[in-house]
PDB file of N, CA and C in Angstrom:
ATOM      1  N   MET A 142      -9.766  10.400 -10.194  1.00 42.00           N
ATOM      2  CA  MET A 142      -9.086   9.200 -10.349  1.00 42.00           C
ATOM      3  C   MET A 142      -7.684   8.732 -10.814  1.00 42.00           C
ATOM      4  N   CYS A 143      -7.102  10.017 -11.034  1.00 43.00           N
ATOM      5  CA  CYS A 143      -5.509  10.057 -11.399  1.00 43.00           C
ATOM      6  C   CYS A 143      -4.603   9.817 -10.142  1.00 43.00           C
ATOM      7  N   ARG A 144      -4.998   9.779  -9.328  1.00 58.00           N
ATOM      8  CA  ARG A 144      -4.409  10.057  -7.896  1.00 58.00           C
ATOM      9  C   ARG A 144      -3.496   8.266  -7.994  1.00 58.00           C
ATOM     10  N   SER A 145      -2.047   8.388  -7.529  1.00 68.00           N
ATOM     11  CA  SER A 145      -1.498   6.953  -7.632  1.00 68.00           C
ATOM     12  C   SER A 145      -2.068   6.038  -6.057  1.00 68.00           C
ATOM     13  N   ILE A 146      -1.905   4.685  -6.296  1.00 75.00           N
ATOM     14  CA  ILE A 146      -2.263   3.740  -4.820  1.00 75.00           C
ATOM     15  C   ILE A 146      -0.623   4.340  -4.452  1.00 75.00           C
ATOM     16  N   LYS A 147      -0.709   4.408  -3.240  1.00 78.00           N
ATOM     17  CA  LYS A 147       0.734   4.445  -2.353  1.00 78.00           C
ATOM     18  C   LYS A 147       1.354   2.960  -2.144  1.00 78.00           C
ATOM     19  N   THR A 148       2.335   2.917  -2.045  1.00 82.00           N
ATOM     20  CA  THR A 148       3.170   1.588  -1.385  1.00 82.00           C
ATOM     21  C   THR A 148       2.760   1.184  -0.201  1.00 82.00           C
ATOM     22  N   LEU A 149       1.873   0.286   0.085  1.00 83.00           N
ATOM     23  CA  LEU A 149       1.809   0.141   1.507  1.00 83.00           C
ATOM     24  C   LEU A 149       2.687  -0.953   2.423  1.00 83.00           C
ATOM     25  N   ARG A 150       3.806  -0.987   2.167  1.00 79.00           N
ATOM     26  CA  ARG A 150       4.782  -1.815   2.741  1.00 79.00           C
ATOM     27  C   ARG A 150       6.132  -1.550   3.158  1.00 79.00           C
ATOM     28  N   PRO A 151       6.783  -1.797   4.122  1.00 70.00           N
ATOM     29  CA  PRO A 151       7.957  -1.453   4.734  1.00 70.00           C
ATOM     30  C   PRO A 151       9.089  -1.552   3.565  1.00 70.00           C
ATOM     31  N   PRO A 152       9.759  -0.624   3.325  1.00 70.00           N
ATOM     32  CA  PRO A 152      10.026   0.281   3.979  1.00 70.00           C
ATOM     33  C   PRO A 152       9.261   1.855   3.565  1.00 70.00           C
ATOM     34  N   PHE A 153       8.688   1.945   2.704  1.00 77.00           N
ATOM     35  CA  PHE A 153       7.923   2.886   2.141  1.00 77.00           C
ATOM     36  C   PHE A 153       6.768   3.150   3.394  1.00 77.00           C
ATOM     37  N   THR A 154       6.084   2.700   3.826  1.00 74.00           N
ATOM     38  CA  THR A 154       5.241   2.858   5.411  1.00 74.00           C
ATOM     39  C   THR A 154       5.393   1.820   6.307  1.00 74.00           C
ATOM     40  N   ASP A 155       5.282   2.093   7.788  1.00 75.00           N
ATOM     41  CA  ASP A 155       5.216   1.300   8.523  1.00 75.00           C
ATOM     42  C   ASP A 155       4.184   0.975   9.127  1.00 75.00           C
ATOM     43  N   ASP A 156       3.066   2.121   9.069  1.00 85.00           N
ATOM     44  CA  ASP A 156       1.694   1.889   9.804  1.00 85.00           C
ATOM     45  C   ASP A 156       0.668   1.890   8.932  1.00 85.00           C
ATOM     46  N   VAL A 157       0.230   0.827   8.665  1.00 86.00           N
ATOM     47  CA  VAL A 157      -0.936   0.400   7.224  1.00 86.00           C
ATOM     48  C   VAL A 157      -2.020   0.545   7.967  1.00 86.00           C
ATOM     49  N   THR A 158      -3.327   1.164   8.204  1.00 90.00           N
ATOM     50  CA  THR A 158      -4.349   0.972   8.750  1.00 90.00           C
ATOM     51  C   THR A 158      -5.451   0.457   7.731  1.00 90.00           C
ATOM     52  N   GLU A 159      -6.778   0.312   8.078  1.00 92.00           N
ATOM     53  CA  GLU A 159      -7.554  -0.342   7.408  1.00 92.00           C
ATOM     54  C   GLU A 159      -8.073   0.201   6.180  1.00 92.00           C
ATOM     55  N   GLU A 160      -8.008   1.415   6.725  1.00 92.00           N
ATOM     56  CA  GLU A 160      -8.725   2.878   6.071  1.00 92.00           C
ATOM     57  C   GLU A 160      -7.792   2.908   4.827  1.00 92.00           C
ATOM     58  N   ASP A 161      -6.336   2.720   5.117  1.00 91.00           N
ATOM     59  CA  ASP A 161      -5.140   2.659   4.338  1.00 91.00           C
ATOM     60  C   ASP A 161      -5.530   1.683   3.057  1.00 91.00           C
ATOM     61  N   MET A 162      -5.539   0.157   3.802  1.00 93.00           N
ATOM     62  CA  MET A 162      -5.875  -0.624   2.196  1.00 93.00           C
ATOM     63  C   MET A 162      -7.057  -0.373   1.737  1.00 93.00           C
ATOM     64  N   ARG A 163      -8.367  -0.004   2.509  1.00 95.00           N
ATOM     65  CA  ARG A 163      -9.862   0.272   1.832  1.00 95.00           C
ATOM     66  C   ARG A 163      -9.778   1.430   0.327  1.00 95.00           C
ATOM     67  N   ALA A 164      -8.492   2.023   0.812  1.00 93.00           N
ATOM     68  CA  ALA A 164      -8.734   3.212   0.213  1.00 93.00           C
ATOM     69  C   ALA A 164      -8.210   3.071  -1.215  1.00 93.00           C
ATOM     70  N   ALA A 165      -6.940   2.379  -1.156  1.00 94.00           N
ATOM     71  CA  ALA A 165      -6.042   1.446  -2.282  1.00 94.00           C
ATOM     72  C   ALA A 165      -6.938   0.645  -2.911  1.00 94.00           C
ATOM     73  N   ALA A 166      -7.977   0.002  -2.350  1.00 95.00           N
ATOM     74  CA  ALA A 166      -8.758  -1.063  -3.008  1.00 95.00           C
ATOM     75  C   ALA A 166      -9.939  -0.249  -3.820  1.00 95.00           C
ATOM     76  N   LEU A 167     -10.095   0.723  -3.152  1.00 95.00           N
ATOM     77  CA  LEU A 167     -11.284   1.537  -3.784  1.00 95.00           C
ATOM     78  C   LEU A 167     -10.678   2.439  -4.937  1.00 95.00           C
ATOM     79  N   GLN A 168      -9.811   2.685  -5.023  1.00 94.00           N
ATOM     80  CA  GLN A 168      -8.754   3.182  -6.150  1.00 94.00           C
ATOM     81  C   GLN A 168      -8.574   2.324  -6.900  1.00 94.00           C
ATOM     82  N   TYR A 169      -8.480   0.757  -6.924  1.00 95.00           N
ATOM     83  CA  TYR A 169      -8.249   0.103  -8.051  1.00 95.00           C
ATOM     84  C   TYR A 169      -9.192  -0.159  -8.552  1.00 95.00           C
ATOM     85  N   VAL A 170     -10.641  -0.475  -7.778  1.00 96.00           N
ATOM     86  CA  VAL A 170     -11.977  -0.655  -8.397  1.00 96.00           C
ATOM     87  C   VAL A 170     -12.256   0.527  -9.451  1.00 96.00           C
ATOM     88  N   ARG A 171     -12.180   1.591  -8.887  1.00 94.00           N
ATOM     89  CA  ARG A 171     -12.411   2.817  -9.413  1.00 94.00           C
ATOM     90  C   ARG A 171     -11.757   2.850 -11.022  1.00 94.00           C
ATOM     91  N   LYS A 172     -10.368   2.612 -11.181  1.00 94.00           N
ATOM     92  CA  LYS A 172      -9.326   2.540 -11.964  1.00 94.00           C
ATOM     93  C   LYS A 172     -10.057   1.453 -13.208  1.00 94.00           C
ATOM     94  N   ILE A 173     -10.433   0.167 -12.464  1.00 95.00           N
ATOM     95  CA  ILE A 173     -10.614  -0.938 -13.573  1.00 95.00           C
ATOM     96  C   ILE A 173     -11.807  -0.620 -14.073  1.00 95.00           C
ATOM     97  N   SER A 174     -12.765  -0.598 -13.084  1.00 96.00           N
ATOM     98  CA  SER A 174     -14.179  -0.609 -13.779  1.00 96.00           C
ATOM     99  C   SER A 174     -14.536   0.738 -14.491  1.00 96.00           C
ATOM    100  N   GLY A 175     -13.712   1.761 -14.244  1.00 95.00           N
ATOM    101  CA  GLY A 175     -13.892   3.260 -14.653  1.00 95.00           C
ATOM    102  C   GLY A 175     -15.052   4.035 -14.686  1.00 95.00           C
ATOM    103  N   PHE A 176     -15.491   3.608 -13.379  1.00 94.00           N
ATOM    104  CA  PHE A 176     -16.507   4.502 -12.396  1.00 94.00           C
ATOM    105  C   PHE A 176     -15.877   5.191 -11.386  1.00 94.00           C
ATOM    106  N   ARG A 177     -16.412   6.233 -10.953  1.00 92.00           N
ATOM    107  CA  ARG A 177     -16.051   6.853  -9.843  1.00 92.00           C
ATOM    108  C   ARG A 177     -16.650   6.537  -9.000  1.00 92.00           C
ATOM    109  N   ALA A 178     -18.083   6.154  -9.239  1.00 93.00           N
ATOM    110  CA  ALA A 178     -19.322   5.819  -8.381  1.00 93.00           C
ATOM    111  C   ALA A 178     -20.457   5.205  -9.115  1.00 93.00           C
ATOM    112  N   PRO A 179     -20.419   3.894  -8.920  1.00 95.00           N
ATOM    113  CA  PRO A 179     -21.130   2.816  -9.945  1.00 95.00           C
ATOM    114  C   PRO A 179     -22.506   3.321  -9.617  1.00 95.00           C
ATOM    115  N   ALA A 180     -23.182   3.032 -10.885  1.00 96.00           N
ATOM    116  CA  ALA A 180     -25.002   3.218 -10.887  1.00 96.00           C
ATOM    117  C   ALA A 180     -25.161   1.952  -9.952  1.00 96.00           C
ATOM    118  N   ALA A 181     -26.937   2.613  -9.587  1.00 97.00           N
ATOM    119  CA  ALA A 181     -27.298   2.014  -8.282  1.00 97.00           C
ATOM    120  C   ALA A 181     -27.438   0.454  -8.695  1.00 97.00           C
ATOM    121  N   HIS A 182     -27.383  -0.187  -9.896  1.00 97.00           N
ATOM    122  CA  HIS A 182     -27.555  -1.775 -10.157  1.00 97.00           C
ATOM    123  C   HIS A 182     -26.180  -1.937 -10.253  1.00 97.00           C
ATOM    124  N   ASN A 183     -25.280  -1.096 -10.130  1.00 97.00           N
ATOM    125  CA  ASN A 183     -23.411  -1.879 -10.113  1.00 97.00           C
ATOM    126  C   ASN A 183     -23.263  -1.405  -8.465  1.00 97.00           C
ATOM    127  N   ALA A 184     -23.949  -1.055  -7.804  1.00 97.00           N
ATOM    128  CA  ALA A 184     -23.369  -0.393  -6.694  1.00 97.00           C
ATOM    129  C   ALA A 184     -22.584  -1.882  -5.781  1.00 97.00           C
ATOM    130  N   GLU A 185     -23.679  -2.671  -5.537  1.00 97.00           N
ATOM    131  CA  GLU A 185     -23.413  -4.239  -4.631  1.00 97.00           C
ATOM    132  C   GLU A 185     -22.290  -4.803  -5.201  1.00 97.00           C
ATOM    133  N   ALA A 186     -21.875  -5.150  -6.373  1.00 97.00           N
ATOM    134  CA  ALA A 186     -20.827  -5.783  -7.267  1.00 97.00           C
ATOM    135  C   ALA A 186     -19.733  -4.841  -6.999  1.00 97.00           C
ATOM    136  N   PHE A 187     -19.418  -3.500  -6.977  1.00 97.00           N
ATOM    137  CA  PHE A 187     -18.596  -2.651  -6.901  1.00 97.00           C
ATOM    138  C   PHE A 187     -18.248  -2.720  -5.576  1.00 97.00           C
ATOM    139  N   GLU A 188     -19.020  -2.607  -4.568  1.00 97.00           N
ATOM    140  CA  GLU A 188     -18.678  -2.602  -2.866  1.00 97.00           C
ATOM    141  C   GLU A 188     -18.112  -4.091  -2.526  1.00 97.00           C
ATOM    142  N   GLN A 189     -18.534  -5.161  -3.087  1.00 98.00           N
ATOM    143  CA  GLN A 189     -18.202  -6.370  -2.757  1.00 98.00           C
ATOM    144  C   GLN A 189     -16.499  -6.647  -3.232  1.00 98.00           C
ATOM    145  N   ALA A 190     -16.695  -5.739  -4.332  1.00 98.00           N
ATOM    146  CA  ALA A 190     -15.385  -6.089  -5.403  1.00 98.00           C
ATOM    147  C   ALA A 190     -14.070  -5.242  -4.457  1.00 98.00           C
ATOM    148  N   VAL A 191     -14.691  -3.916  -3.850  1.00 97.00           N
ATOM    149  CA  VAL A 191     -13.688  -3.801  -2.753  1.00 97.00           C
ATOM    150  C   VAL A 191     -13.171  -4.034  -1.721  1.00 97.00           C
ATOM    151  N   ASN A 192     -14.274  -4.783  -1.150  1.00 98.00           N
ATOM    152  CA  ASN A 192     -14.220  -5.279   0.310  1.00 98.00           C
ATOM    153  C   ASN A 192     -13.233  -6.602   0.149  1.00 98.00           C
ATOM    154  N   GLU A 193     -13.147  -7.516  -1.044  1.00 98.00           N
ATOM    155  CA  GLU A 193     -12.298  -8.526  -1.493  1.00 98.00           C
ATOM    156  C   GLU A 193     -11.190  -7.917  -1.976  1.00 98.00           C
ATOM    157  N   ILE A 194     -10.767  -6.798  -2.366  1.00 97.00           N
ATOM    158  CA  ILE A 194      -9.496  -6.654  -2.597  1.00 97.00           C
ATOM    159  C   ILE A 194      -8.566  -5.865  -1.254  1.00 97.00           C
ATOM    160  N   ALA A 195      -9.498  -5.424  -0.753  1.00 96.00           N
ATOM    161  CA  ALA A 195      -9.032  -5.019   0.688  1.00 96.00           C
ATOM    162  C   ALA A 195      -8.745  -6.031   1.478  1.00 96.00           C
ATOM    163  N   GLU A 196      -9.694  -6.942   1.695  1.00 97.00           N
ATOM    164  CA  GLU A 196      -8.965  -7.948   2.526  1.00 97.00           C
ATOM    165  C   GLU A 196      -7.831  -9.049   1.826  1.00 97.00           C
ATOM    166  N   SER A 197      -7.988  -9.093   0.333  1.00 97.00           N
ATOM    167  CA  SER A 197      -6.699  -9.473  -0.513  1.00 97.00           C
ATOM    168  C   SER A 197      -4.979  -8.821  -0.047  1.00 97.00           C
ATOM    169  N   THR A 198      -5.552  -7.470   0.372  1.00 94.00           N
ATOM    170  CA  THR A 198      -4.323  -6.849   0.552  1.00 94.00           C
ATOM    171  C   THR A 198      -3.822  -6.854   2.040  1.00 94.00           C
ATOM    172  N   ALA A 199      -4.766  -7.395   2.804  1.00 94.00           N
ATOM    173  CA  ALA A 199      -4.456  -7.322   4.204  1.00 94.00           C
ATOM    174  C   ALA A 199      -3.810  -8.510   4.301  1.00 94.00           C
ATOM    175  N   ARG A 200      -4.447  -9.516   3.565  1.00 96.00           N
ATOM    176  CA  ARG A 200      -3.422 -11.052   3.715  1.00 96.00           C
ATOM    177  C   ARG A 200      -1.923 -10.588   2.982  1.00 96.00           C
ATOM    178  N   LEU A 201      -2.011 -10.273   2.035  1.00 94.00           N
ATOM    179  CA  LEU A 201      -0.658  -9.818   1.249  1.00 94.00           C
ATOM    180  C   LEU A 201       0.349  -9.102   2.200  1.00 94.00           C
ATOM    181  N   LEU A 202      -0.186  -8.256   2.352  1.00 91.00           N
ATOM    182  CA  LEU A 202       0.724  -7.437   3.362  1.00 91.00           C
ATOM    183  C   LEU A 202       0.938  -7.993   4.671  1.00 91.00           C
ATOM    184  N   GLY A 203       0.474  -8.845   5.276  1.00 91.00           N
ATOM    185  CA  GLY A 203       0.485  -9.907   6.725  1.00 91.00           C
ATOM    186  C   GLY A 203       1.463 -11.055   6.169  1.00 91.00           C
ATOM    187  N   THR A 204       1.720 -11.303   5.193  1.00 93.00           N
ATOM    188  CA  THR A 204       2.493 -12.560   4.578  1.00 93.00           C
ATOM    189  C   THR A 204       4.354 -12.185   3.876  1.00 93.00           C
ATOM    190  N   LEU A 205       3.893 -10.860   3.200  1.00 89.00           N
ATOM    191  CA  LEU A 205       5.226 -10.623   2.723  1.00 89.00           C
ATOM    192  C   LEU A 205       6.284 -10.605   4.054  1.00 89.00           C
ATOM    193  N   GLN A 206       7.471 -11.160   3.187  1.00 87.00           N
ATOM    194  CA  GLN A 206       8.886 -10.645   3.972  1.00 87.00           C
ATOM    195  C   GLN A 206       9.710  -9.872   3.225  1.00 87.00           C
ATOM    196  N   VAL A 207      10.043  -8.668   3.795  1.00 81.00           N
ATOM    197  CA  VAL A 207      10.943  -7.681   2.978  1.00 81.00           C
ATOM    198  C   VAL A 207      12.193  -7.820   3.658  1.00 81.00           C
ATOM    199  N   ARG A 208      13.048  -7.997   2.520  1.00 82.00           N
ATOM    200  CA  ARG A 208      14.520  -8.309   3.222  1.00 82.00           C
ATOM    201  C   ARG A 208      14.992  -6.951   3.710  1.00 82.00           C
ATOM    202  N   GLY A 209      15.602  -7.074   4.691  1.00 74.00           N
ATOM    203  CA  GLY A 209      16.547  -5.628   4.999  1.00 74.00           C
ATOM    204  C   GLY A 209      15.559  -4.647   6.319  1.00 74.00           C
ATOM    205  N   ALA A 210      14.031  -5.339   6.169  1.00 62.00           N
ATOM    206  CA  ALA A 210      13.076  -4.559   6.886  1.00 62.00           C
ATOM    207  C   ALA A 210      13.716  -4.974   8.262  1.00 62.00           C
ATOM    208  N   ARG A 211      13.434  -3.424   8.945  1.00 60.00           N
ATOM    209  CA  ARG A 211      13.670  -3.378  10.366  1.00 60.00           C
ATOM    210  C   ARG A 211      12.671  -4.236  11.155  1.00 60.00           C
ATOM    211  N   SER A 212      12.763  -4.991  11.991  1.00 56.00           N
ATOM    212  CA  SER A 212      11.916  -5.791  12.659  1.00 56.00           C
ATOM    213  C   SER A 212      11.095  -4.814  14.078  1.00 56.00           C
ATOM    214  N   ALA A 213      10.113  -5.289  14.426  1.00 53.00           N
ATOM    215  CA  ALA A 213       9.170  -4.743  15.379  1.00 53.00           C
ATOM    216  C   ALA A 213       9.573  -4.840  16.890  1.00 53.00           C
TER     217      ALA A 213
END
């Protein structure tokens, strides 16, 4: 759980996958909740938080404008 969440925007990385965003979201939820894996009664809330954060991450990365970034 001590692993750092990597930066997912250019110029740090050019190819960000849904798996990358989900892994970052999962790491965030684990850190915030203090649970590596939730108990059964918290599993739904844990999974919902991961999904919402992954979706927010995708929206954020889709709208960021990075100065000096290479255009595709």
